[in-house]
Structure formats: structure tokens, C-alpha cells
mmCIF file of C-alpha atoms and ligand atoms in Angstrom:
data_model
loop_
_atom_site.group_PDB
_atom_site.id
_atom_site.type_symbol
_atom_site.label_atom_id
_atom_site.label_comp_id
_atom_site.label_asym_id
_atom_site.label_seq_id
_atom_site.Cartn_x
_atom_site.Cartn_y
_atom_site.Cartn_z
ATOM 1 C CA UNK A 1 92.361 76.082 113.710
ATOM 2 C CA UNK A 2 93.590 75.191 110.304
ATOM 3 C CA UNK A 3 96.486 77.784 109.381
ATOM 4 C CA UNK A 4 99.283 77.862 107.113
ATOM 5 C CA UNK A 5 100.540 79.059 103.661
ATOM 6 C CA UNK A 6 98.226 80.141 101.250
ATOM 7 C CA UNK A 7 98.595 77.370 98.429
ATOM 8 C CA UNK A 8 98.973 74.987 100.979
ATOM 9 C CA UNK A 9 95.438 73.436 100.313
ATOM 10 C CA UNK A 10 93.886 74.268 103.734
ATOM 11 C CA UNK A 11 90.517 74.965 102.024
ATOM 12 C CA UNK A 12 90.026 71.384 100.311
ATOM 13 C CA UNK A 13 91.268 69.746 103.652
ATOM 14 C CA UNK A 14 88.286 71.527 105.359
ATOM 15 C CA UNK A 15 86.121 71.176 102.899
ATOM 16 C CA UNK A 16 87.253 66.957 102.961
ATOM 17 C CA UNK A 17 86.571 67.187 107.053
ATOM 18 C CA UNK A 18 83.090 68.773 106.484
ATOM 19 C CA UNK A 19 81.977 66.143 104.524
ATOM 20 C CA UNK A 20 82.890 63.729 106.861
ATOM 21 C CA UNK A 21 81.931 65.398 109.757
ATOM 22 C CA UNK A 22 78.437 66.958 109.474
ATOM 23 C CA UNK A 23 78.318 67.858 112.828
ATOM 24 C CA UNK A 24 81.216 70.203 112.914
ATOM 25 C CA UNK A 25 80.698 74.268 112.913
ATOM 26 C CA UNK A 26 82.780 76.073 110.158
ATOM 27 C CA UNK A 27 83.180 79.650 110.681
ATOM 28 C CA UNK A 28 82.896 81.893 107.598
ATOM 29 C CA UNK A 29 85.103 84.916 107.824
ATOM 30 C CA UNK A 30 83.989 88.277 106.613
ATOM 31 C CA UNK A 31 86.668 89.541 104.204
ATOM 32 C CA UNK A 32 87.059 92.743 102.099
ATOM 33 C CA UNK A 33 88.889 90.741 99.048
ATOM 34 C CA UNK A 34 87.519 90.732 95.650
ATOM 35 C CA UNK A 35 85.426 87.086 95.085
ATOM 36 C CA UNK A 36 86.759 84.976 93.152
ATOM 37 C CA UNK A 37 84.714 82.602 90.458
ATOM 38 C CA UNK A 38 84.199 79.571 92.668
ATOM 39 C CA UNK A 39 83.447 81.777 96.003
ATOM 40 C CA UNK A 40 79.764 81.764 97.288
ATOM 41 C CA UNK A 41 78.804 84.311 99.601
ATOM 42 C CA UNK A 42 78.020 83.346 103.582
ATOM 43 C CA UNK A 43 79.593 80.025 102.948
ATOM 44 C CA UNK A 44 83.322 80.780 101.684
ATOM 45 C CA UNK A 45 83.237 84.391 103.078
ATOM 46 C CA UNK A 46 81.004 87.313 103.908
ATOM 47 C CA UNK A 47 82.263 89.521 101.342
ATOM 48 C CA UNK A 48 81.903 93.146 102.746
ATOM 49 C CA UNK A 49 82.992 96.668 101.506
ATOM 50 C CA UNK A 50 85.875 98.511 103.279
ATOM 51 C CA UNK A 51 84.056 101.070 105.104
ATOM 52 C CA UNK A 52 81.068 98.350 106.329
ATOM 53 C CA UNK A 53 83.985 95.976 107.463
ATOM 54 C CA UNK A 54 85.481 98.423 109.789
ATOM 55 C CA UNK A 55 82.586 99.515 111.257
ATOM 56 C CA UNK A 56 82.197 95.844 112.013
ATOM 57 C CA UNK A 57 85.371 96.187 113.698
ATOM 58 C CA UNK A 58 84.828 98.730 115.993
ATOM 59 C CA UNK A 59 81.770 97.628 116.885
ATOM 60 C CA UNK A 60 83.605 94.693 118.344
ATOM 61 C CA UNK A 61 81.866 92.474 116.118
ATOM 62 C CA UNK A 62 85.442 90.429 115.522
ATOM 63 C CA UNK A 63 86.982 88.025 117.406
ATOM 64 C CA UNK A 64 90.012 88.752 115.422
ATOM 65 C CA UNK A 65 91.144 90.210 112.699
ATOM 66 C CA UNK A 66 94.029 90.909 110.525
ATOM 67 C CA UNK A 67 95.132 92.951 107.481
ATOM 68 C CA UNK A 68 96.549 89.984 105.188
ATOM 69 C CA UNK A 69 98.007 91.099 101.574
ATOM 70 C CA UNK A 70 96.126 94.492 101.254
ATOM 71 C CA UNK A 71 92.959 92.701 102.032
ATOM 72 C CA UNK A 72 90.915 92.740 105.635
ATOM 73 C CA UNK A 73 90.040 88.989 107.233
ATOM 74 C CA UNK A 74 87.844 88.326 110.520
ATOM 75 C CA UNK A 75 86.177 85.891 112.568
ATOM 76 C CA UNK A 76 82.775 86.826 113.395
ATOM 77 C CA UNK A 77 82.259 87.157 116.724
ATOM 78 C CA UNK A 78 78.672 86.008 117.463
ATOM 79 C CA UNK A 79 78.627 83.137 115.524
ATOM 80 C CA UNK A 80 81.932 81.531 117.722
ATOM 81 C CA UNK A 81 80.240 82.373 121.255
ATOM 82 C CA UNK A 82 76.999 80.979 120.121
ATOM 83 C CA UNK A 83 78.248 77.844 118.562
ATOM 84 C CA UNK A 84 80.966 76.768 121.342
ATOM 85 C CA UNK A 85 77.789 77.358 123.510
ATOM 86 C CA UNK A 86 75.610 75.558 121.862
ATOM 87 C CA UNK A 87 78.487 72.763 122.579
ATOM 88 C CA UNK A 88 79.931 72.336 118.733
ATOM 89 C CA UNK A 89 83.091 71.939 117.578
ATOM 90 C CA UNK A 90 84.147 74.693 115.500
ATOM 91 C CA UNK A 91 86.734 75.042 112.657
ATOM 92 C CA UNK A 92 87.877 78.188 111.377
ATOM 93 C CA UNK A 93 91.105 78.750 109.107
ATOM 94 C CA UNK A 94 92.493 82.544 110.195
ATOM 95 C CA UNK A 95 95.556 82.990 108.670
ATOM 96 C CA UNK A 96 98.682 82.425 111.906
ATOM 97 C CA UNK A 97 98.628 85.698 113.820
ATOM 98 C CA UNK A 98 94.624 85.461 114.107
ATOM 99 C CA UNK A 99 94.893 81.315 114.913
ATOM 100 C CA UNK A 100 97.463 82.927 117.691
ATOM 101 C CA UNK A 101 95.335 85.631 118.954
ATOM 102 C CA UNK A 102 92.336 83.326 118.749
ATOM 103 C CA UNK A 103 94.187 80.981 121.161
ATOM 104 C CA UNK A 104 94.917 83.424 123.523
ATOM 105 C CA UNK A 105 91.395 84.088 123.883
ATOM 106 C CA UNK A 106 90.633 80.356 123.651
ATOM 107 C CA UNK A 107 93.755 78.502 125.183
ATOM 108 C CA UNK A 108 91.840 74.966 124.741
ATOM 109 C CA UNK A 109 91.743 75.771 120.960
ATOM 110 C CA UNK A 110 93.652 73.379 119.131
ATOM 111 C CA UNK A 111 96.243 74.948 116.444
ATOM 112 C CA UNK A 112 96.983 73.030 112.964
ATOM 113 C CA UNK A 113 99.583 74.283 110.724
ATOM 114 C CA UNK A 114 99.492 72.516 107.279
ATOM 115 C CA UNK A 115 102.065 72.777 104.532
ATOM 116 C CA UNK A 116 101.990 71.351 101.435
ATOM 117 C CA UNK A 117 105.265 68.236 101.232
ATOM 118 C CA UNK A 118 107.437 70.438 99.231
ATOM 119 C CA UNK A 119 107.452 74.390 99.643
ATOM 120 C CA UNK A 120 107.693 75.057 95.593
ATOM 121 C CA UNK A 121 104.365 73.694 95.417
ATOM 122 C CA UNK A 122 103.019 76.618 96.841
ATOM 123 C CA UNK A 123 103.906 78.672 93.895
ATOM 124 C CA UNK A 124 102.826 76.182 91.221
ATOM 125 C CA UNK A 125 99.286 75.942 93.090
ATOM 126 C CA UNK A 126 98.524 79.552 93.590
ATOM 127 C CA UNK A 127 99.916 80.399 89.819
ATOM 128 C CA UNK A 128 97.872 77.017 88.900
ATOM 129 C CA UNK A 129 94.290 77.840 90.247
ATOM 130 C CA UNK A 130 94.731 81.234 88.377
ATOM 131 C CA UNK A 131 92.643 83.615 90.606
ATOM 132 C CA UNK A 132 95.533 85.797 91.536
ATOM 133 C CA UNK A 133 97.818 88.838 89.772
ATOM 134 C CA UNK A 134 101.732 87.966 89.688
ATOM 135 C CA UNK A 135 102.180 90.751 92.460
ATOM 136 C CA UNK A 136 99.067 88.831 94.313
ATOM 137 C CA UNK A 137 101.223 85.570 94.306
ATOM 138 C CA UNK A 138 104.525 87.095 95.105
ATOM 139 C CA UNK A 139 102.813 88.787 98.405
ATOM 140 C CA UNK A 140 100.906 85.681 99.464
ATOM 141 C CA UNK A 141 104.934 83.655 99.220
ATOM 142 C CA UNK A 142 106.437 86.351 100.824
ATOM 143 C CA UNK A 143 103.641 86.440 103.808
ATOM 144 C CA UNK A 144 104.184 82.498 103.492
ATOM 145 C CA UNK A 145 108.116 82.486 104.526
ATOM 146 C CA UNK A 146 106.875 84.355 107.413
ATOM 147 C CA UNK A 147 104.308 82.473 108.654
ATOM 148 C CA UNK A 148 106.423 79.096 108.538
ATOM 149 C CA UNK A 149 108.142 80.764 111.387
ATOM 150 C CA UNK A 150 105.102 80.403 113.692
ATOM 151 C CA UNK A 151 105.240 76.818 113.324
ATOM 152 C CA UNK A 152 106.494 75.785 117.026
ATOM 153 C CA UNK A 153 103.624 77.994 118.138
ATOM 154 C CA UNK A 154 101.244 75.445 117.070
ATOM 155 C CA UNK A 155 99.918 72.484 118.512
ATOM 156 C CA UNK A 156 99.842 69.961 115.270
ATOM 157 C CA UNK A 157 101.820 69.816 112.061
ATOM 158 C CA UNK A 158 100.172 68.127 109.167
ATOM 159 C CA UNK A 159 101.920 67.440 105.508
ATOM 160 C CA UNK A 160 99.508 67.848 102.921
ATOM 161 C CA UNK A 161 100.800 65.735 99.914
ATOM 162 C CA UNK A 162 99.350 65.899 96.605
ATOM 163 C CA UNK A 163 96.377 63.818 95.864
ATOM 164 C CA UNK A 164 97.187 60.245 94.559
ATOM 165 C CA UNK A 165 96.509 59.064 90.836
ATOM 166 C CA UNK A 166 92.735 57.727 91.579
ATOM 167 C CA UNK A 167 92.430 61.715 92.248
ATOM 168 C CA UNK A 168 90.612 60.137 95.579
ATOM 169 C CA UNK A 169 90.769 62.186 98.935
ATOM 170 C CA UNK A 170 94.030 63.966 100.087
ATOM 171 C CA UNK A 171 95.091 62.071 102.335
ATOM 172 C CA UNK A 172 95.790 64.329 105.230
ATOM 173 C CA UNK A 173 92.055 64.680 105.518
ATOM 174 C CA UNK A 174 92.519 61.493 107.321
ATOM 175 C CA UNK A 175 95.336 63.330 109.899
ATOM 176 C CA UNK A 176 93.159 66.287 110.284
ATOM 177 C CA UNK A 177 89.984 63.636 111.229
ATOM 178 C CA UNK A 178 92.427 61.812 113.564
ATOM 179 C CA UNK A 179 93.266 65.198 115.465
ATOM 180 C CA UNK A 180 89.277 65.712 115.700
ATOM 181 C CA UNK A 181 88.972 62.279 117.554
ATOM 182 C CA UNK A 182 92.126 62.575 119.195
ATOM 183 C CA UNK A 183 91.313 65.871 121.227
ATOM 184 C CA UNK A 184 87.615 64.952 121.884
ATOM 185 C CA UNK A 185 89.781 62.784 124.316
ATOM 186 C CA UNK A 186 91.304 65.910 126.250
ATOM 187 C CA UNK A 187 90.461 65.802 130.159
ATOM 188 C CA UNK A 188 89.447 69.716 129.760
ATOM 189 C CA UNK A 189 86.581 68.235 128.110
ATOM 190 C CA UNK A 190 85.592 66.040 130.543
ATOM 191 C CA UNK A 191 83.785 67.340 133.529
ATOM 192 C CA UNK A 192 83.809 66.735 137.426
ATOM 193 C CA UNK A 193 80.821 64.599 137.359
ATOM 194 C CA UNK A 194 82.573 62.808 134.999
ATOM 195 C CA UNK A 195 85.545 62.103 137.135
ATOM 196 C CA UNK A 196 83.020 61.773 140.246
ATOM 197 C CA UNK A 197 80.822 59.178 139.057
ATOM 198 C CA UNK A 198 84.145 56.989 137.848
ATOM 199 C CA UNK A 199 85.388 57.550 141.492
ATOM 200 C CA UNK A 200 82.108 55.718 142.621
ATOM 201 C CA UNK A 201 81.460 53.265 140.484
HETATM 202 P P1 5GP B 1 92.467 84.102 100.955
HETATM 203 O O1 5GP B 1 92.129 85.334 100.221
HETATM 204 O O2 5GP B 1 92.814 82.920 100.145
HETATM 205 O O3 5GP B 1 90.696 83.153 101.243
HETATM 206 O O4 5GP B 1 92.696 83.952 102.491
HETATM 207 C C1 5GP B 1 93.996 84.808 102.818
HETATM 208 C C2 5GP B 1 94.633 84.746 104.348
HETATM 209 O O5 5GP B 1 93.411 84.785 105.312
HETATM 210 C C3 5GP B 1 94.139 83.219 103.928
HETATM 211 O O6 5GP B 1 95.594 82.429 104.830
HETATM 212 C C4 5GP B 1 92.959 83.115 105.237
HETATM 213 O O7 5GP B 1 93.521 81.478 106.171
HETATM 214 C C5 5GP B 1 93.225 84.045 105.810
HETATM 215 N N1 5GP B 1 92.009 84.109 106.693
HETATM 216 C C6 5GP B 1 90.809 83.435 106.367
HETATM 217 N N2 5GP B 1 89.682 84.003 106.823
HETATM 218 C C7 5GP B 1 90.257 84.993 108.131
HETATM 219 C C8 5GP B 1 90.273 85.373 108.990
HETATM 220 O O8 5GP B 1 89.069 85.539 109.483
HETATM 221 N N3 5GP B 1 90.656 85.935 109.811
HETATM 222 C C9 5GP B 1 92.313 85.696 109.773
HETATM 223 N N4 5GP B 1 93.157 86.298 110.605
HETATM 224 N N5 5GP B 1 92.843 85.497 108.508
HETATM 225 C C10 5GP B 1 91.912 84.964 107.504
#
């Protein structure tokens, strides 16, 4: 799970990782927030009304859901369960409290916290993308300050430095890929059969 303050560049990093690792599945969340011009329904989010979101929440259709800056965001449970049962690696991008809630349900989940190389970049990035009002940006920055306090509860910290002058891929995509690779070697990914075979070999 990739989490961290708004404006840290999570979306771009995850897009970069998914381009490199097509077998990785992304969990598309549902949200009540207004669609931004670049948002694609079913790819970035499932955009739903507040009534519809609440109906789904009542029917326990979300693995977790949270209010963030006045809007609701939730992880659809069925997709996550099906994808994990099918044996795929899954990536999702909930805000910090949602990430910690998912970790309680799936203790093997890996929590990655993303920060920009300078916190002052959060404000300039949010202002630069021109998708939020001044009040919305202020709300996001105040949530960011709270979110930073949760860093010690995460497994990894990735510092997302600005793009190099040649405009290539963000260097932190390499870091995310390295984490993904290392996680595959965790003992809990191996089954008893593998250990038995090793013992008998
Ligand atoms: P944005 O409006 O910028 O797309 O997202 C706002 C925040 O909500 C971001 O921190 C994003 O990671 C988080 N978010 C997106 N989907 C979910 C979700 O399903 N659950 C939770 N808890 N947070 C989410």
C-alpha cells in the first residue's frame, strides 16, 4: 500500500510502477469527490454519489472507507479478495488511516509512505495542478501535517525527488520496484512444501 500526503506524487509513482510491472493489479477506489478533468471513471476511481457510497458502506462492500477533506473514499472489498485469492500482487493508495486499517485486516500487507524531498513542495505541487480551490489545498496541507505523524507505523519510507532535467521517469519508481522485489523474498511468501523440498534436497 502506498500512502502519504496529497501532492507527494503517489499517483505518478504508482502509474510508473504499473507500467513496469503489468502483472501488478491496482485496486480502484470508490469516491464521492468531484471528477477532475484528467480522471477516468473506472481507472482512477469509481465516482459515486454520497447516497450510493453510503449504501455500499452499509452493505459492507468496502474493506475500509474514510472521509478525507469532506469527501468519502473506499476500497472495494470484492476486487481485493478476488485478486489476492487469484495470487496476484495488489497495489492500493489509501490515505494513512485507511492504509493502517487494511494492515490490521491483512498483516502481511506492506505499507510504503511517500514524501516529497521538501515538504514545501507539497503546496507548490497542489497549487500547480490547479485542480483544487485554495480552501481545499489548505485542508489537504493540514491533513498532510497529521499524516506525517504516522510515518513510524509504516514499513518503508520513499522520498520522491523531483524529476531530473531530462524529464525521464521519477527516480523513486526504482525504489518502489526494489521494495516490491524484496517483499517477494519474505518468508511468509513461501509455503511448507518449499521448505520440505529444500530439506530433502
Ligand atoms: P484524491 O482526492 O487526491 O484523489 O485523494 C485524496 C486522498 O484519498 C489521497 O490521500 C488518496 O490516497 C486517498 N484515497 C484514495 N482512495 C482511497 C480509499 O479507497 N480509501 C482511503 N482511505 N483513502 C483513499
